[in-house]
Amino acid sequence: MIPSTLEYTKATSIDEAIAAVQAGARPLAGGQSLVPMMRLRLAAPGAVVDLGGVAELVGVCEDGDEIAVGAMTTHRAVAADPLIGEHCRLVAQAASGVGSLVIRSRGTIGGSLAHADPHGDLPAAILAAGGSVVARGPGGERRIEIGDLVTSYLTTSLADDEIITQVRLPKGNAQSAYAKFHRRAIDWSIVGVGVAIGADGVRAAATGVADRPTRLAGFEAAVNGGGSIAEAAAAAGEGLDPTSDLDGSAEYKRHLVGVLAQRAYLEAQG
Amino acid sequence: MATVERKTGGGIGEAVLRKEDRKFVTGEGRYVDDLRLPGMLHAVFVRSPFGHARITGIDTAAAEALPGVHRVLTHATLPAETGVLCASNPPGSDVRQPEQPLLARDEVRYVGEPVAIVIADDRYLARDGADLVHVDYDPLPVVCDAEAALADGAPLVHSEYPDNAAATLFHETDGFAEALAGAARTVELRVVNQRVTPMPMETRGCIGDWQQSTGEVTLHTSTQVAHFVRTFISFVCGTSEAKVRVVTPDVGGGFGAKLNTYREEFAVCSASRVLGVPVKWIEDRSENAVATIHGRDQIQYYTAGVDESGRIVALKLEAFQNNGAYHQLLTPTISHLTVFMVPGCYDIQNISIRMRQAFTNTTPTDAYRGAGRPEATHGIERLMDAIADDLGLDPAEVRRVNFIKPEQFPYSSSTGLVYDSGDYDTTLDEALRLADYAGFAARRAASEANGRYRGIGLSTYVEVCGLAPSAVTAAIGVGAPGWEHSTVRLHPTGKATVITGTSPHGQGHATSWSQIVQTELGVPFEDVEVIHGDTAFQPYGLGTYGSRSLAVGGVALYRSLGKVREKAREIAANLLECSVDDLEWTGSSWQVKGSPDRAKTIQELAGAAWAASSMPEGVEPVLEATTFHDPPNFTFPFGTHVCEVEIDPDTGRVEIVNYTAVDDCGNVINPMIVDGQVHGGIIQGLGQALYEETVYGEDGQMLTPTLVEYLVPSAADVPPMTLARTTTPSPSNPMGVKGIGEAGTIAASAAIVNAAVDALSGLGVRHLEMPMQPARIWNVIQEATS
Amino acid sequence: MGQTITVTVNGTAHTAEVDPRTLLVHFLREQLTLTGTHIGCDTSTCGCCTVHLDGEPVLSCSVLAVQADGCAVRTVEGLAEGGELHPIQQAFHENHGLQCGFCTPGMMMTGLGVIEQNPNAADEEIREALEGNLCRCTGYQNIVAAVRSAADQMARS
């Protein structure tokens, strides 16, 4: 299939990129979601601005209690990054399972978050890690917690003229893991669960159970309240209302949340 | 099996590396999308978004106004000579044959049915144009399920057929009812063989090139059956078959998807006829999912009358086949192949089969790897396990008591076939040994200790291959024969050209046919070129499908080589001044018996035959021979596959931990290629067992339109396999060969499902439907344990 | 509305004008007539169109040609040198790792990427790494063997 007609510009700085977005262009990061959607004509942006030439958007560095990850850092780089692996292991794990090797070469962490697929692994992993993004627009920068970023299917709270420039991952998530379940290796997760055991207790979040990544309140309450892991797993699906589809019923998906939360928790414990 | 040493050249029986490979690994393969003709334009089809609707208007003005768009054709603006497409069954047969206009006339009957064709400078502009074609539809009620379509009051797919009945096959042996009534016990089972899609990695595509001055038309198309396409172009486009040439470039897989004659092939010819330039169409994958045939989609109700040993004394099958909205080339024929093979490799004398074929608002079904035979094998092999389960017997033993025994061959089956040869106990014994069937109980105990279910499953299969004796194709209503052509031509320099009617698309015929030439004629492997798939070269070729290429086309080649050899013998006798009876064949020359110094090599004889200066009386120049081989019978490969699975009770995932296949395809030309066919076949069967299903919603929408929803497995999703072979030559042909292209697919699904059922048998589970996706298995476990 | 790009393909710089919506795979196939790179799906699932972009295996159907401006692309046509097959090509041939040949260029380009990223990959890791490349003919057994064999060959040389 063939994309519709479009105009293309390539930004070399964040400011250039924001100017193009202000003028109506859609940001094109790694393109691993947007280009296929354009091919199927599910998306038809009249103009795109390629962020691939903005050097300052790439790379991982320590910044106090956080790790700053450039939005255009590829899944492959995130998966292999020693800082992320040490301090935020579940995010590295989630990145290593996105798509396939050829997709991880191009796809980016910022692009995944902005695309906001309800089956994406990175939003759930970063939500469990307590991460946030830095968004920049003409009026300057702001922080958006991941839990506030995704608002619905393929929809975020970013303003039309904002782009994600950084993902901020808190340290202190060394004890963490991401567990996913899918049919084929390349498939989107039916359900995925990230668990982080931090100083303030256990955080857990799932993908595939709602229109956005979702904290597992039942699981967290049980495990932080001193319950057994089996009790916590049984409570993990509480309050969730996933969609029944070809991958399975809502009941099955709620059950999977518990199975995966338990597996991730046990792996996080080491 | 010991690894056979691979070689760069050789004769029959050797693992010769393929001469086809170099162009493919260097990117020099030439598939249809790689071809460019001068002045060529590009086509995109506008397709129905509805499962069933009346067309109330088509507005092409906006599309035709788009710069770069040359023309938009609809049914109304196709050339006046254009006819309609239907199946290969001749008029007057019992099969209903709805007309299939190239572009929908006034009604669309499945999602994806072509409505208009947009021709533009390039495919980007053609796609833009297609989005601007406005079609008004008046939606109509849909029915997608075969049983529902045949029920009273179902929406009608074709208003002229008030019951949606496409055809019914009925076969019952004398005394069946008494035998069933007298059985000690009966075992019943409902089996669904779900709808699947062939999905060759190369989609379809074609280029039509109509010369307006001469009326000659050339179609380059990705097909398995160039000559069928040519014959149908003459019918559908209204021209002389002698003016039509169909050329097959490299073909990126077929699996039955390209064993057909499609509307798009005729439409690009018609478009080229109108526009006077070549027109190319390349199918998108999401288009392939709706516009290319699907496979299977059969619902079966078995009733077996058995004795206390598990022996079947009478077998009844009531089945429903979903034919889709129209009949493609062989749609109504596939059910015959199921009916033929219902008894499998078992001696079942009393049988009753009713196969009701239905029209539905879905893409037509037709041949997909195995074509009717996987349905039969999956059913009977599931039934064998159900019998074993009901009677508390070992599934292997139930098979043994029912096997046709070696001394019963040739064996006349209750469905009218004569099985050529077989030794079913031997492949079963060997497979059980390789799979360590005896040690399974210990492995199951170990798995259970880890909280996982473990099961082992068998599939003992026999397939009907080598399609087909022409008398049989006629008897089942197919308007086409089953013979095959070959020509062998020796050039003055002693090199050989083989022209074959088979149409390889991955099977390696250039290699295997060269091996046959080396062994039978002494022309070295590397001196042989093989031409296929171009109607300008062959008198006629029936093509490649139905595991027929070697057993029919290879035997045609073998016979041509024999003719060349015998002609060479006459020329040699003349040159050596002796009688033909004084000569012996050395493998590459004719020599006077006992006198190696008095000999003529085949190359020398080819030169002499061309020079023609010293020919025996009445012998024509040139060493060349042609054969049209009509096989006297089918061939019947067989074997045993054993699958071992573990099931994770928490997620329902079925994981294959061991897969062993022992196949018997008679004599083997190239064991490396045979193993490759078995590997690929098994994984397609595995795909159906675990991953793949083509799904329609109740509104007739296709819910699995891309490779994201239709789960073709990758390397990461399938296990390694252990293969072995036994050799029981076929007596039906002089080479003793049978065929192997479909065996893996025919055998695999039942072995895998039987293993999963066995794993859950402790919970009282007796049957599982395909695909055995985790959610389905988890639900079964929940129901069984709650 | 064409845009001028320069892409170095298999060592040769090509400057051309492209419509911005042109996919890299169509640029390679239609404008440079390098038809060894194939298209098997429209959803980034099949891997038939895999090429190396600045040394990394990517899907050329999911990259716009304009995004490759200034980049180096390696396709299947750039594997053999001086008429001598690359070890990955030789290994696919010797292990019967192809049948119809359609997935083969993409499979080899990904296989090469796997070897470069993990030269000692075990069979199981090779299978995982090939998850994004579909083959409908071979059942993968001989493809895995071919990648393993090529890795060994490349390690020796």
PDB file of N, CA and C in Angstrom, chain A residues 179-233:
ATOM      1  N   ALA A 179       7.030  -8.447  32.152  1.00  0.00           N
ATOM      2  CA  ALA A 179       6.605  -9.746  31.613  1.00  0.00           C
ATOM      3  C   ALA A 179       5.475  -9.511  30.622  1.00  0.00           C
ATOM      4  N   LYS A 180       5.583 -10.124  29.446  1.00  0.00           N
ATOM      5  CA  LYS A 180       4.531  -9.927  28.446  1.00  0.00           C
ATOM      6  C   LYS A 180       4.045 -11.268  27.936  1.00  0.00           C
ATOM      7  N   PHE A 181       2.855 -11.255  27.360  1.00  0.00           N
ATOM      8  CA  PHE A 181       2.325 -12.468  26.757  1.00  0.00           C
ATOM      9  C   PHE A 181       1.735 -12.112  25.405  1.00  0.00           C
ATOM     10  N   HIS A 182       2.187 -12.849  24.412  1.00  0.00           N
ATOM     11  CA  HIS A 182       1.676 -12.635  23.059  1.00  0.00           C
ATOM     12  C   HIS A 182       1.638 -13.969  22.350  1.00  0.00           C
ATOM     13  N   ARG A 183       1.024 -13.990  21.174  1.00  0.00           N
ATOM     14  CA  ARG A 183       0.919 -15.270  20.472  1.00  0.00           C
ATOM     15  C   ARG A 183       2.199 -15.549  19.705  1.00  0.00           C
ATOM     16  N   ARG A 184       2.496 -14.797  18.666  1.00  0.00           N
ATOM     17  CA  ARG A 184       3.778 -14.963  17.991  1.00  0.00           C
ATOM     18  C   ARG A 184       4.787 -14.017  18.640  1.00  0.00           C
ATOM     19  N   ALA A 185       6.059 -14.332  18.440  1.00  0.00           N
ATOM     20  CA  ALA A 185       7.105 -13.497  19.046  1.00  0.00           C
ATOM     21  C   ALA A 185       6.985 -12.048  18.588  1.00  0.00           C
ATOM     22  N   ILE A 186       6.565 -11.839  17.343  1.00  0.00           N
ATOM     23  CA  ILE A 186       6.555 -10.474  16.819  1.00  0.00           C
ATOM     24  C   ILE A 186       5.286  -9.708  17.217  1.00  0.00           C
ATOM     25  N   ASP A 187       4.294 -10.391  17.751  1.00  0.00           N
ATOM     26  CA  ASP A 187       3.009  -9.738  17.971  1.00  0.00           C
ATOM     27  C   ASP A 187       3.049  -8.731  19.114  1.00  0.00           C
ATOM     28  N   TRP A 188       2.129  -7.769  19.037  1.00  0.00           N
ATOM     29  CA  TRP A 188       1.889  -6.888  20.171  1.00  0.00           C
ATOM     30  C   TRP A 188       1.503  -7.740  21.377  1.00  0.00           C
ATOM     31  N   SER A 189       1.791  -7.232  22.538  1.00  0.00           N
ATOM     32  CA  SER A 189       1.381  -7.952  23.741  1.00  0.00           C
ATOM     33  C   SER A 189      -0.136  -8.045  23.801  1.00  0.00           C
ATOM     34  N   ILE A 190      -0.635  -9.212  24.144  1.00  0.00           N
ATOM     35  CA  ILE A 190      -2.047  -9.294  24.512  1.00  0.00           C
ATOM     36  C   ILE A 190      -2.189  -8.550  25.839  1.00  0.00           C
ATOM     37  N   VAL A 191      -1.328  -8.945  26.775  1.00  0.00           N
ATOM     38  CA  VAL A 191      -1.204  -8.242  28.049  1.00  0.00           C
ATOM     39  C   VAL A 191       0.280  -8.202  28.394  1.00  0.00           C
ATOM     40  N   GLY A 192       0.723  -7.098  28.968  1.00  0.00           N
ATOM     41  CA  GLY A 192       2.086  -7.012  29.496  1.00  0.00           C
ATOM     42  C   GLY A 192       2.032  -6.325  30.843  1.00  0.00           C
ATOM     43  N   VAL A 193       2.895  -6.742  31.761  1.00  0.00           N
ATOM     44  CA  VAL A 193       2.881  -6.142  33.093  1.00  0.00           C
ATOM     45  C   VAL A 193       4.311  -5.795  33.517  1.00  0.00           C
ATOM     46  N   GLY A 194       4.484  -4.575  33.961  1.00  0.00           N
ATOM     47  CA  GLY A 194       5.748  -4.163  34.546  1.00  0.00           C
ATOM     48  C   GLY A 194       5.602  -4.060  36.055  1.00  0.00           C
ATOM     49  N   VAL A 195       6.603  -4.555  36.781  1.00  0.00           N
ATOM     50  CA  VAL A 195       6.590  -4.461  38.247  1.00  0.00           C
ATOM     51  C   VAL A 195       7.916  -3.869  38.704  1.00  0.00           C
ATOM     52  N   ALA A 196       7.854  -2.872  39.549  1.00  0.00           N
ATOM     53  CA  ALA A 196       9.062  -2.267  40.100  1.00  0.00           C
ATOM     54  C   ALA A 196       8.958  -2.292  41.617  1.00  0.00           C
ATOM     55  N   ILE A 197       9.993  -2.826  42.246  1.00  0.00           N
ATOM     56  CA  ILE A 197      10.032  -2.872  43.708  1.00  0.00           C
ATOM     57  C   ILE A 197      10.958  -1.744  44.166  1.00  0.00           C
ATOM     58  N   GLY A 198      10.375  -0.663  44.644  1.00  0.00           N
ATOM     59  CA  GLY A 198      11.161   0.510  45.002  1.00  0.00           C
ATOM     60  C   GLY A 198      11.171   0.731  46.507  1.00  0.00           C
ATOM     61  N   ALA A 199      11.823   1.792  46.903  1.00  0.00           N
ATOM     62  CA  ALA A 199      11.915   2.101  48.325  1.00  0.00           C
ATOM     63  C   ALA A 199      10.541   2.382  48.927  1.00  0.00           C
ATOM     64  N   ASP A 200       9.639   2.941  48.108  1.00  0.00           N
ATOM     65  CA  ASP A 200       8.303   3.280  48.613  1.00  0.00           C
ATOM     66  C   ASP A 200       7.305   2.144  48.430  1.00  0.00           C
ATOM     67  N   GLY A 201       7.780   1.005  48.003  1.00  0.00           N
ATOM     68  CA  GLY A 201       6.856  -0.099  47.802  1.00  0.00           C
ATOM     69  C   GLY A 201       6.849  -0.545  46.359  1.00  0.00           C
ATOM     70  N   VAL A 202       5.860  -1.368  46.051  1.00  0.00           N
ATOM     71  CA  VAL A 202       5.774  -1.988  44.722  1.00  0.00           C
ATOM     72  C   VAL A 202       4.820  -1.193  43.843  1.00  0.00           C
ATOM     73  N   ARG A 203       5.280  -0.922  42.628  1.00  0.00           N
ATOM     74  CA  ARG A 203       4.399  -0.322  41.629  1.00  0.00           C
ATOM     75  C   ARG A 203       4.227  -1.325  40.508  1.00  0.00           C
ATOM     76  N   ALA A 204       3.046  -1.413  39.973  1.00  0.00           N
ATOM     77  CA  ALA A 204       2.795  -2.338  38.859  1.00  0.00           C
ATOM     78  C   ALA A 204       1.856  -1.673  37.876  1.00  0.00           C
ATOM     79  N   ALA A 205       2.097  -1.929  36.597  1.00  0.00           N
ATOM     80  CA  ALA A 205       1.228  -1.371  35.558  1.00  0.00           C
ATOM     81  C   ALA A 205       1.137  -2.349  34.395  1.00  0.00           C
ATOM     82  N   ALA A 206       0.011  -2.285  33.712  1.00  0.00           N
ATOM     83  CA  ALA A 206      -0.253  -3.251  32.639  1.00  0.00           C
ATOM     84  C   ALA A 206      -0.597  -2.534  31.341  1.00  0.00           C
ATOM     85  N   THR A 207      -0.282  -3.231  30.233  1.00  0.00           N
ATOM     86  CA  THR A 207      -0.761  -2.795  28.925  1.00  0.00           C
ATOM     87  C   THR A 207      -1.750  -3.831  28.409  1.00  0.00           C
ATOM     88  N   GLY A 208      -2.607  -3.392  27.496  1.00  0.00           N
ATOM     89  CA  GLY A 208      -3.541  -4.324  26.868  1.00  0.00           C
ATOM     90  C   GLY A 208      -4.839  -4.514  27.612  1.00  0.00           C
ATOM     91  N   VAL A 209      -5.035  -3.762  28.702  1.00  0.00           N
ATOM     92  CA  VAL A 209      -6.242  -3.986  29.502  1.00  0.00           C
ATOM     93  C   VAL A 209      -7.200  -2.803  29.469  1.00  0.00           C
ATOM     94  N   ALA A 210      -6.796  -1.747  28.794  1.00  0.00           N
ATOM     95  CA  ALA A 210      -7.660  -0.559  28.724  1.00  0.00           C
ATOM     96  C   ALA A 210      -7.201   0.272  27.536  1.00  0.00           C
ATOM     97  N   ASP A 211      -7.730   1.464  27.406  1.00  0.00           N
ATOM     98  CA  ASP A 211      -7.327   2.325  26.303  1.00  0.00           C
ATOM     99  C   ASP A 211      -6.012   3.041  26.594  1.00  0.00           C
ATOM    100  N   ARG A 212      -5.410   2.773  27.736  1.00  0.00           N
ATOM    101  CA  ARG A 212      -4.156   3.415  28.129  1.00  0.00           C
ATOM    102  C   ARG A 212      -3.455   2.492  29.123  1.00  0.00           C
ATOM    103  N   PRO A 213      -2.174   2.720  29.379  1.00  0.00           N
ATOM    104  CA  PRO A 213      -1.490   1.908  30.396  1.00  0.00           C
ATOM    105  C   PRO A 213      -2.147   2.140  31.747  1.00  0.00           C
ATOM    106  N   THR A 214      -2.200   1.086  32.539  1.00  0.00           N
ATOM    107  CA  THR A 214      -3.045   1.126  33.727  1.00  0.00           C
ATOM    108  C   THR A 214      -2.306   0.592  34.943  1.00  0.00           C
ATOM    109  N   ARG A 215      -2.306   1.380  36.014  1.00  0.00           N
ATOM    110  CA  ARG A 215      -1.741   0.899  37.270  1.00  0.00           C
ATOM    111  C   ARG A 215      -2.609  -0.231  37.822  1.00  0.00           C
ATOM    112  N   LEU A 216      -1.951  -1.225  38.424  1.00  0.00           N
ATOM    113  CA  LEU A 216      -2.680  -2.367  38.969  1.00  0.00           C
ATOM    114  C   LEU A 216      -2.884  -2.137  40.467  1.00  0.00           C
ATOM    115  N   ALA A 217      -3.949  -1.407  40.770  1.00  0.00           N
ATOM    116  CA  ALA A 217      -4.189  -0.979  42.149  1.00  0.00           C
ATOM    117  C   ALA A 217      -4.394  -2.177  43.072  1.00  0.00           C
ATOM    118  N   GLY A 218      -5.128  -3.167  42.591  1.00  0.00           N
ATOM    119  CA  GLY A 218      -5.412  -4.331  43.434  1.00  0.00           C
ATOM    120  C   GLY A 218      -4.140  -5.074  43.788  1.00  0.00           C
ATOM    121  N   PHE A 219      -3.296  -5.259  42.794  1.00  0.00           N
ATOM    122  CA  PHE A 219      -2.034  -5.965  43.019  1.00  0.00           C
ATOM    123  C   PHE A 219      -1.154  -5.182  43.984  1.00  0.00           C
ATOM    124  N   GLU A 220      -1.034  -3.887  43.716  1.00  0.00           N
ATOM    125  CA  GLU A 220      -0.164  -3.054  44.556  1.00  0.00           C
ATOM    126  C   GLU A 220      -0.650  -3.046  46.009  1.00  0.00           C
ATOM    127  N   ALA A 221      -1.958  -2.889  46.185  1.00  0.00           N
ATOM    128  CA  ALA A 221      -2.499  -2.816  47.546  1.00  0.00           C
ATOM    129  C   ALA A 221      -2.223  -4.114  48.297  1.00  0.00           C
ATOM    130  N   ALA A 222      -2.421  -5.231  47.586  1.00  0.00           N
ATOM    131  CA  ALA A 222      -2.242  -6.517  48.255  1.00  0.00           C
ATOM    132  C   ALA A 222      -0.785  -6.736  48.629  1.00  0.00           C
ATOM    133  N   VAL A 223       0.095  -6.501  47.675  1.00  0.00           N
ATOM    134  CA  VAL A 223       1.494  -6.837  47.936  1.00  0.00           C
ATOM    135  C   VAL A 223       2.111  -5.821  48.897  1.00  0.00           C
ATOM    136  N   ASN A 224       1.707  -4.562  48.783  1.00  0.00           N
ATOM    137  CA  ASN A 224       2.237  -3.564  49.715  1.00  0.00           C
ATOM    138  C   ASN A 224       1.605  -3.692  51.091  1.00  0.00           C
ATOM    139  N   GLY A 225       0.443  -4.330  51.132  1.00  0.00           N
ATOM    140  CA  GLY A 225      -0.230  -4.526  52.402  1.00  0.00           C
ATOM    141  C   GLY A 225       0.186  -5.796  53.110  1.00  0.00           C
ATOM    142  N   GLY A 226       1.186  -6.457  52.581  1.00  0.00           N
ATOM    143  CA  GLY A 226       1.694  -7.639  53.263  1.00  0.00           C
ATOM    144  C   GLY A 226       1.074  -8.941  52.822  1.00  0.00           C
ATOM    145  N   GLY A 227       0.243  -8.871  51.785  1.00  0.00           N
ATOM    146  CA  GLY A 227      -0.368 -10.102  51.290  1.00  0.00           C
ATOM    147  C   GLY A 227       0.647 -10.967  50.570  1.00  0.00           C
ATOM    148  N   SER A 228       0.281 -12.224  50.364  1.00  0.00           N
ATOM    149  CA  SER A 228       1.171 -13.126  49.631  1.00  0.00           C
ATOM    150  C   SER A 228       1.123 -12.757  48.154  1.00  0.00           C
ATOM    151  N   ILE A 229       2.125 -13.239  47.403  1.00  0.00           N
ATOM    152  CA  ILE A 229       2.148 -12.947  45.991  1.00  0.00           C
ATOM    153  C   ILE A 229       0.955 -13.604  45.296  1.00  0.00           C
ATOM    154  N   ALA A 230       0.550 -14.752  45.792  1.00  0.00           N
ATOM    155  CA  ALA A 230      -0.613 -15.420  45.179  1.00  0.00           C
ATOM    156  C   ALA A 230      -1.863 -14.573  45.397  1.00  0.00           C
ATOM    157  N   GLU A 231      -2.003 -14.004  46.585  1.00  0.00           N
ATOM    158  CA  GLU A 231      -3.160 -13.141  46.846  1.00  0.00           C
ATOM    159  C   GLU A 231      -3.109 -11.892  45.965  1.00  0.00           C
ATOM    160  N   ALA A 232      -1.900 -11.364  45.835  1.00  0.00           N
ATOM    161  CA  ALA A 232      -1.759 -10.169  45.011  1.00  0.00           C
ATOM    162  C   ALA A 232      -2.104 -10.472  43.554  1.00  0.00           C
ATOM    163  N   ALA A 233      -1.628 -11.617  43.074  1.00  0.00           N
ATOM    164  CA  ALA A 233      -1.924 -11.984  41.683  1.00  0.00           C
ATOM    165  C   ALA A 233      -3.426 -12.127  41.485  1.00  0.00           C
TER     166      ALA A 233
END
